[in-house]
Short mmCIF file of C-alpha atoms in Angstrom, two decimals:
data_model
loop_
_atom_site.label_atom_id
_atom_site.label_comp_id
_atom_site.label_asym_id
_atom_site.label_seq_id
_atom_site.Cartn_x
_atom_site.Cartn_y
_atom_site.Cartn_z
CA MET A 16 0.00 0.00 0.00
CA LYS A 17 1.41 3.39 -0.98
CA THR A 18 2.19 5.67 1.93
CA LYS A 19 0.69 9.15 1.71
CA THR A 20 3.26 11.93 1.54
CA THR A 21 2.77 14.46 4.34
CA ASN A 22 3.51 18.18 4.06
CA GLU A 23 6.57 17.65 6.24
CA ASP A 24 7.81 14.80 4.08
CA LEU A 25 7.27 16.91 0.97
CA LEU A 26 9.38 19.81 2.24
CA PHE A 27 12.41 17.73 3.11
CA ARG A 28 12.06 15.51 0.04
CA MET A 29 12.05 18.64 -2.13
CA ILE A 30 15.11 20.01 -0.31
CA HIS A 31 16.88 16.70 -0.86
CA ASP A 32 16.08 16.65 -4.58
CA TYR A 33 16.91 20.34 -5.01
CA LEU A 34 20.34 20.23 -3.32
CA LEU A 35 21.50 16.77 -4.31
CA VAL A 36 19.92 16.24 -7.74
CA TYR A 37 18.52 19.35 -9.41
CA LEU A 38 21.27 21.90 -8.72
CA PRO A 39 24.38 19.71 -9.15
CA LYS A 40 23.20 17.26 -11.81
CA GLN A 41 20.48 18.99 -13.83
CA ARG A 42 21.43 22.66 -13.56
CA CYS A 43 25.17 21.88 -13.18
CA SER A 44 25.37 24.71 -10.66
CA SER A 45 28.72 25.61 -9.17
CA PRO A 46 29.66 24.31 -5.69
CA HIS A 47 29.53 27.92 -4.49
CA THR A 48 25.92 28.31 -5.67
CA ILE A 49 24.88 25.04 -4.05
CA GLU A 50 26.58 26.02 -0.80
CA SER A 51 24.81 29.39 -0.83
CA CYS A 52 21.42 27.70 -1.27
CA LYS A 53 22.23 25.20 1.46
CA THR A 54 23.19 28.04 3.82
CA ALA A 55 19.99 29.98 3.08
CA LEU A 56 17.74 26.96 3.67
CA ASN A 57 19.64 25.97 6.80
CA GLN A 58 19.33 29.45 8.27
CA MET A 59 15.62 29.64 7.44
CA ILE A 60 14.83 26.26 8.99
CA ASP A 61 16.93 26.91 12.09
CA TYR A 62 15.16 30.24 12.49
CA MET A 63 11.76 28.56 12.35
CA VAL A 64 12.84 25.99 14.94
CA MET A 65 14.02 28.74 17.28
CA ASN A 66 11.26 31.26 16.61
CA ALA A 67 8.27 28.91 16.68
CA ASN A 68 9.81 26.43 19.12
CA MET A 69 8.70 23.54 16.91
CA PRO A 70 10.54 20.28 16.27
CA LEU A 71 12.33 20.20 12.95
CA LYS A 72 10.36 17.16 11.79
CA VAL A 73 7.01 19.01 11.82
CA ILE A 74 8.13 21.99 9.72
CA SER A 75 6.39 22.04 6.34
CA PHE A 76 5.73 24.27 3.35
CA ASP A 77 2.78 25.65 5.33
CA ASN A 78 5.30 27.43 7.54
CA ILE A 79 6.96 29.19 4.61
CA ASN A 80 4.96 32.35 4.07
CA ARG A 81 5.51 36.06 3.61
CA GLU A 82 5.19 36.93 7.29
CA MET A 83 7.67 34.27 8.37
CA MET A 84 10.11 35.17 5.59
CA LEU A 85 10.09 38.88 6.46
CA SER A 86 10.63 38.01 10.12
CA PHE A 87 13.52 35.69 9.17
CA LEU A 88 15.15 38.29 6.92
CA ASP A 89 14.82 41.00 9.57
CA ASN A 90 16.43 38.64 12.06
CA LEU A 91 19.39 38.16 9.70
CA THR A 92 19.80 41.92 9.45
CA GLU A 93 19.41 42.67 13.14
CA SER A 94 21.00 39.66 14.86
CA ARG A 95 23.66 38.62 12.37
CA ASN A 96 24.24 42.12 10.99
CA VAL A 97 24.27 40.92 7.37
CA SER A 98 24.40 43.39 4.52
CA ALA A 99 21.47 44.14 2.21
CA SER A 100 23.14 42.14 -0.57
CA THR A 101 23.47 39.07 1.69
CA ARG A 102 19.86 39.44 2.84
CA ASN A 103 18.69 39.67 -0.79
CA GLN A 104 20.84 36.69 -1.74
CA ARG A 105 19.25 34.54 1.00
CA LEU A 106 15.78 35.55 -0.24
CA ALA A 107 16.72 34.74 -3.84
CA CYS A 108 17.99 31.29 -2.85
CA ILE A 109 14.81 30.43 -0.97
CA ARG A 110 12.62 31.74 -3.79
CA GLY A 111 14.61 29.61 -6.21
CA PHE A 112 13.95 26.53 -4.11
CA VAL A 113 10.22 27.25 -3.78
CA LYS A 114 10.01 27.90 -7.53
CA TYR A 115 11.54 24.46 -8.14
CA ALA A 116 9.17 22.82 -5.68
CA ALA A 117 6.13 24.61 -7.16
CA ALA A 118 7.06 23.43 -10.67
CA ARG A 119 6.82 19.85 -9.40
CA ASN A 120 3.88 20.47 -7.05
CA PRO A 121 1.41 23.05 -8.42
CA GLU A 122 -0.34 23.31 -5.06
CA LEU A 123 2.74 25.24 -3.85
CA ILE A 124 2.36 28.03 -6.43
CA SER A 125 0.47 30.16 -3.90
CA ILE A 126 3.53 30.08 -1.63
CA LEU A 127 5.76 31.19 -4.49
CA LEU A 128 3.39 34.06 -5.31
CA ASP A 129 3.32 35.05 -1.64
CA LEU A 130 7.14 35.20 -1.46
CA SER A 131 7.32 37.12 -4.75
CA THR A 132 5.68 40.11 -3.05
CA ILE A 133 8.69 40.59 -0.74
CA PRO A 134 10.78 43.50 -2.05
CA LEU A 135 14.55 43.46 -2.21
CA GLN A 136 16.24 45.64 0.36
CA GLN A 137 18.06 48.70 -0.90
CA ASP A 138 21.71 48.66 0.07
CA GLU A 139 22.15 52.03 1.74
CA THR A 140 25.73 51.16 2.66
CA ASN A 141 26.71 50.12 -0.84
CA THR A 142 30.24 51.39 -1.35
CA GLY A 143 30.07 51.40 -5.11
CA VAL A 144 33.73 50.36 -5.12
CA GLU A 145 34.64 47.76 -7.69
CA TYR A 146 38.24 46.62 -7.64
CA LEU A 147 40.52 43.73 -8.51
CA SER A 148 42.66 41.73 -6.13
CA MET A 149 46.40 42.02 -6.62
CA GLU A 150 46.45 38.56 -8.19
CA ALA A 151 43.70 39.47 -10.66
CA MET A 152 45.42 42.75 -11.50
CA GLN A 153 48.66 40.91 -12.20
CA THR A 154 46.81 38.53 -14.52
CA LEU A 155 45.45 41.51 -16.44
CA LEU A 156 48.85 43.22 -16.69
CA ASP A 157 50.42 40.02 -18.03
CA GLN A 158 48.19 39.80 -21.10
CA PRO A 159 49.83 42.16 -23.66
CA ASP A 160 52.18 40.57 -26.19
CA LEU A 161 55.51 42.19 -25.40
CA SER A 162 57.04 41.00 -28.66
CA LYS A 163 54.95 43.67 -30.34
CA GLU A 164 55.34 47.43 -29.89
CA LYS A 165 51.65 47.93 -29.15
CA GLY A 166 51.88 45.28 -26.47
CA VAL A 167 54.69 47.19 -24.78
CA ARG A 168 52.70 50.41 -24.99
CA ASP A 169 49.49 48.85 -23.69
CA GLN A 170 51.19 47.14 -20.76
CA PHE A 171 53.06 50.30 -19.73
CA PHE A 172 49.85 52.33 -19.96
CA MET A 173 48.10 49.90 -17.61
CA ILE A 174 51.06 49.71 -15.23
CA LEU A 175 51.34 53.50 -15.02
CA MET A 176 47.58 53.91 -14.59
CA TYR A 177 47.59 51.38 -11.77
CA ASP A 178 50.74 52.70 -10.06
CA THR A 179 49.52 56.30 -10.09
CA ALA A 180 45.79 55.57 -9.60
CA ALA A 181 45.29 58.30 -12.20
CA ARG A 182 41.99 59.01 -13.91
CA LEU A 183 41.79 58.20 -17.60
CA GLN A 184 41.89 61.83 -18.71
CA GLU A 185 44.88 62.44 -16.45
CA MET A 186 46.67 59.56 -18.17
CA LEU A 187 45.86 60.87 -21.63
CA ASP A 188 47.23 64.31 -20.72
CA ILE A 189 50.60 63.12 -19.40
CA ARG A 190 53.51 64.58 -21.33
CA ILE A 191 57.04 63.23 -21.51
CA CYS A 192 58.28 66.07 -19.31
CA ASP A 193 55.79 65.16 -16.59
CA ILE A 194 57.78 62.07 -15.63
CA HIS A 195 60.89 62.59 -13.54
CA THR A 196 63.30 59.70 -13.02
CA GLY A 197 65.73 61.20 -10.52
CA SER A 198 66.52 59.86 -7.07
CA THR A 199 62.79 60.05 -6.23
CA PRO A 200 60.88 59.14 -9.40
CA THR A 201 57.56 60.95 -9.78
CA VAL A 202 54.91 61.87 -12.31
CA THR A 203 52.93 65.09 -12.32
CA VAL A 204 49.31 64.78 -13.40
CA THR A 205 46.66 67.42 -13.97
CA GLY A 206 43.34 66.54 -12.43
CA LYS A 207 39.92 68.09 -12.07
CA GLY A 208 39.86 71.86 -11.97
CA SER A 209 43.32 71.95 -13.57
CA LYS A 210 44.82 71.01 -10.21
CA THR A 211 48.17 69.27 -10.42
CA ARG A 212 49.57 66.69 -8.05
CA THR A 213 52.84 64.83 -7.95
CA ILE A 214 52.74 61.07 -7.46
CA PRO A 215 55.73 58.85 -6.60
CA LEU A 216 56.53 56.00 -8.98
CA MET A 217 57.69 52.51 -8.17
CA LYS A 218 61.10 51.48 -9.46
CA LYS A 219 59.60 48.76 -11.66
CA THR A 220 57.31 51.36 -13.22
CA VAL A 221 60.36 53.48 -14.06
CA ASP A 222 62.00 50.42 -15.68
CA HIS A 223 58.92 49.97 -17.88
CA PHE A 224 59.00 53.68 -18.68
CA GLU A 225 62.60 53.48 -19.88
CA ARG A 226 61.83 50.54 -22.14
CA TYR A 227 58.77 52.33 -23.49
CA MET A 228 60.77 55.50 -24.22
CA LYS A 229 63.40 53.57 -26.19
CA ILE A 230 60.71 52.23 -28.49
CA PHE A 231 58.25 55.11 -28.78
CA HIS A 232 60.35 58.21 -28.07
CA PRO A 233 63.95 57.18 -28.89
CA ARG A 234 65.09 60.68 -29.90
CA GLU A 235 62.92 62.82 -27.67
CA CYS A 236 64.37 65.03 -24.96
CA ARG A 237 63.06 64.19 -21.50
CA HIS A 238 61.85 67.81 -21.24
CA SER A 239 59.63 67.40 -24.31
CA THR A 240 56.03 68.55 -24.03
CA LYS A 241 54.83 65.91 -26.49
CA PRO A 242 52.17 63.48 -25.22
CA LEU A 243 53.63 60.39 -23.59
CA PHE A 244 51.07 58.08 -25.19
CA TYR A 245 50.21 58.65 -28.82
CA VAL A 246 48.99 57.08 -32.04
CA THR A 247 50.27 57.90 -35.50
CA ARG A 248 47.75 59.17 -38.04
CA LYS A 249 48.86 60.21 -41.51
CA GLY A 250 52.41 60.46 -40.31
CA ASN A 251 51.51 62.68 -37.35
CA ALA A 252 51.72 61.69 -33.69
CA GLU A 253 48.47 62.47 -31.91
CA LYS A 254 47.50 61.94 -28.29
CA ILE A 255 45.88 58.55 -27.82
CA SER A 256 42.12 58.68 -27.33
CA GLY A 257 40.06 57.33 -24.46
CA ASP A 258 38.16 55.09 -26.87
CA ALA A 259 41.39 53.47 -28.02
CA VAL A 260 42.35 52.79 -24.42
CA ARG A 261 38.95 51.29 -23.61
CA ARG A 262 39.24 48.99 -26.62
CA PHE A 263 42.55 47.49 -25.59
CA LEU A 264 41.45 47.25 -21.95
CA ASP A 265 38.43 45.19 -22.97
CA LYS A 266 40.63 43.05 -25.19
CA TYR A 267 42.99 42.18 -22.34
CA ALA A 268 40.11 41.77 -19.89
CA MET A 269 38.61 39.04 -22.07
CA MET A 270 41.98 37.30 -22.23
CA ALA A 271 42.55 37.60 -18.48
CA HIS A 272 39.02 36.42 -17.68
CA ALA A 273 39.72 33.14 -19.47
CA ILE A 274 42.60 32.59 -17.03
CA ASN A 275 41.15 34.10 -13.88
CA ASP A 276 37.38 34.58 -13.75
CA GLU A 277 37.83 37.19 -11.02
CA VAL A 278 38.73 39.57 -13.84
CA PRO A 279 35.51 40.85 -15.49
CA GLU A 280 35.12 40.30 -19.22
CA HIS A 281 34.73 44.06 -19.63
CA ILE A 282 36.55 46.60 -17.50
CA HIS A 283 36.53 50.36 -17.20
CA PRO A 284 39.64 52.53 -16.68
CA HIS A 285 38.50 53.63 -13.21
CA LEU A 286 38.90 50.02 -12.05
CA PHE A 287 42.67 50.61 -11.95
CA ARG A 288 42.22 53.67 -9.74
CA HIS A 289 39.90 51.86 -7.32
CA SER A 290 42.15 48.79 -7.22
CA ARG A 291 45.28 50.79 -6.45
CA ALA A 292 43.54 52.77 -3.71
CA MET A 293 42.20 49.59 -2.10
CA HIS A 294 45.59 47.88 -2.24
CA LEU A 295 47.28 50.91 -0.65
CA TYR A 296 44.69 50.98 2.13
CA GLN A 297 44.91 47.24 2.72
CA ASN A 298 48.68 47.55 3.00
CA GLY A 299 48.47 50.19 5.72
CA MET A 300 48.52 53.57 4.01
CA GLU A 301 46.52 56.17 5.93
CA LEU A 302 43.36 57.52 4.34
CA ALA A 303 44.68 61.08 4.45
CA LEU A 304 47.64 60.09 2.27
CA ILE A 305 45.44 58.09 -0.10
CA SER A 306 43.17 61.10 -0.42
CA GLN A 307 46.15 63.23 -1.50
CA TRP A 308 47.36 60.45 -3.81
CA LEU A 309 43.99 60.35 -5.56
CA GLY A 310 43.56 64.12 -5.67
CA HIS A 311 40.32 64.08 -3.69
CA ALA A 312 39.09 67.48 -2.60
CA SER A 313 37.83 65.98 0.66
CA ILE A 314 38.84 62.93 2.64
CA GLN A 315 35.13 62.03 2.79
CA SER A 316 35.43 60.82 -0.80
CA THR A 317 38.20 58.45 0.27
CA LEU A 318 36.23 56.84 3.11
CA ILE A 319 34.56 54.52 0.60
CA TYR A 320 37.76 52.45 0.52
CA ALA A 321 37.79 52.01 4.28
CA HIS A 322 34.15 50.95 4.23
CA ALA A 323 34.67 48.59 1.29
CA ASP A 324 37.59 46.93 3.05
CA THR A 325 35.58 46.51 6.25
CA GLU A 326 32.68 45.01 4.28
CA GLN A 327 35.04 42.60 2.52
CA LYS A 328 36.42 41.42 5.86
CA ARG A 329 32.90 41.00 7.26
CA ARG A 330 31.88 38.85 4.31
CA ALA A 331 35.05 36.76 4.64
CA ILE A 332 34.31 36.16 8.33
CA GLU A 333 30.69 35.24 7.56
CA LYS A 334 31.82 32.83 4.84
CA ALA A 335 34.42 31.26 7.14
CA ASN A 336 31.93 30.86 9.98
CA GLY A 337 29.18 29.50 7.75
CA ASP A 338 26.52 27.97 9.96
CA LEU A 339 28.87 27.51 12.91
CA LEU A 340 26.71 29.57 15.26
CA LEU A 341 23.49 28.02 14.05
CA ASN A 342 24.74 24.46 14.25
CA SER A 343 25.88 25.02 17.85
CA LEU A 344 22.34 25.85 19.02
CA SER A 345 21.15 23.67 21.84
CA PHE A 346 18.07 21.65 20.89
CA GLY A 347 18.62 19.03 23.60
CA LYS A 348 20.48 15.77 22.89
CA GLU A 349 17.55 13.82 21.46
CA ALA A 350 16.34 16.75 19.39
CA ALA A 351 19.87 17.47 18.23
CA ASP A 352 20.36 13.88 17.05
CA GLU A 353 17.05 13.96 15.22
CA THR A 354 17.84 17.36 13.71
CA TYR A 355 21.18 16.10 12.45
CA SER A 356 19.63 12.98 10.94
CA ILE A 357 16.92 14.90 9.11
CA LYS A 358 19.35 17.53 7.78
CA LYS A 359 21.87 14.90 6.74
CA MET A 360 19.19 12.92 4.92
CA CYS A 361 17.97 15.90 2.87
CA GLY A 362 21.40 17.31 2.02
CA LEU A 363 21.50 20.29 4.37
CA ILE A 364 24.61 18.89 6.08
#
């Protein structure tokens, strides 16, 4: 005789199929995606056990509703201090699971519709700072073909833009005479409002500069006011355009992405500026100095790097902890054994 499937059985059977069959074998989702979904479902179920004081084995789809979900998400924000993006990601994972379950069990569509009315939370603390790790930046800088003159030019342009954290227009306006290779190598750039600032250069950057000069300016005096980076049109050297720079940046981004997917397929010049500023901050440079380095009118503009670094560390800690706090909750020995068995059976552990 066929045993009737209860609501409780259905929930955990769907979780089992979703985590152990659908995501890895049918969707071919990445281990990271599967782990994120597992974390979201674990946190939701543990919250229901704590909040409603109900045994894990009696939790069903009936308990997954808009009111419960909002309460769960608010608890994440208030008790675990998660960011808006993490909160939204947890909601998206749970919606994805319910969508899968509803496709197999039409009676669950009402639950999916109920959850779809929950709005995403606006990230008021969004730093807006996109940057590459040092490893990803190195991958990008390694892409030009140095057996070709354009490859030498493109690599030096990227190295100088990263080292100086200069804006694109500042890079385009650099003249030969703006680079000084004395005992303290520097470059003078002209920023917003025609304000100039002098930025120190790393020794390796100077080495790349010397090689570049031998190829592209072999007979030019170091006091020349000619543009450092140029293209030749009809026999005349003209300052390189921003569009030309964006084209070769995208070209190398695509190449680097194939090696290291941390590098976006398309990049913008400001990514170099943000990356350099973040790396300087992470290596101990004070915000006041970074502000001067970047040519910010106010240090308030530079605080985004401090916030972004703090947010990155918070996310790393959260990822490292995983469900450590939740799994250490005391349900009592018998309840804990039963909880473990149920979670293990459906793929949550």
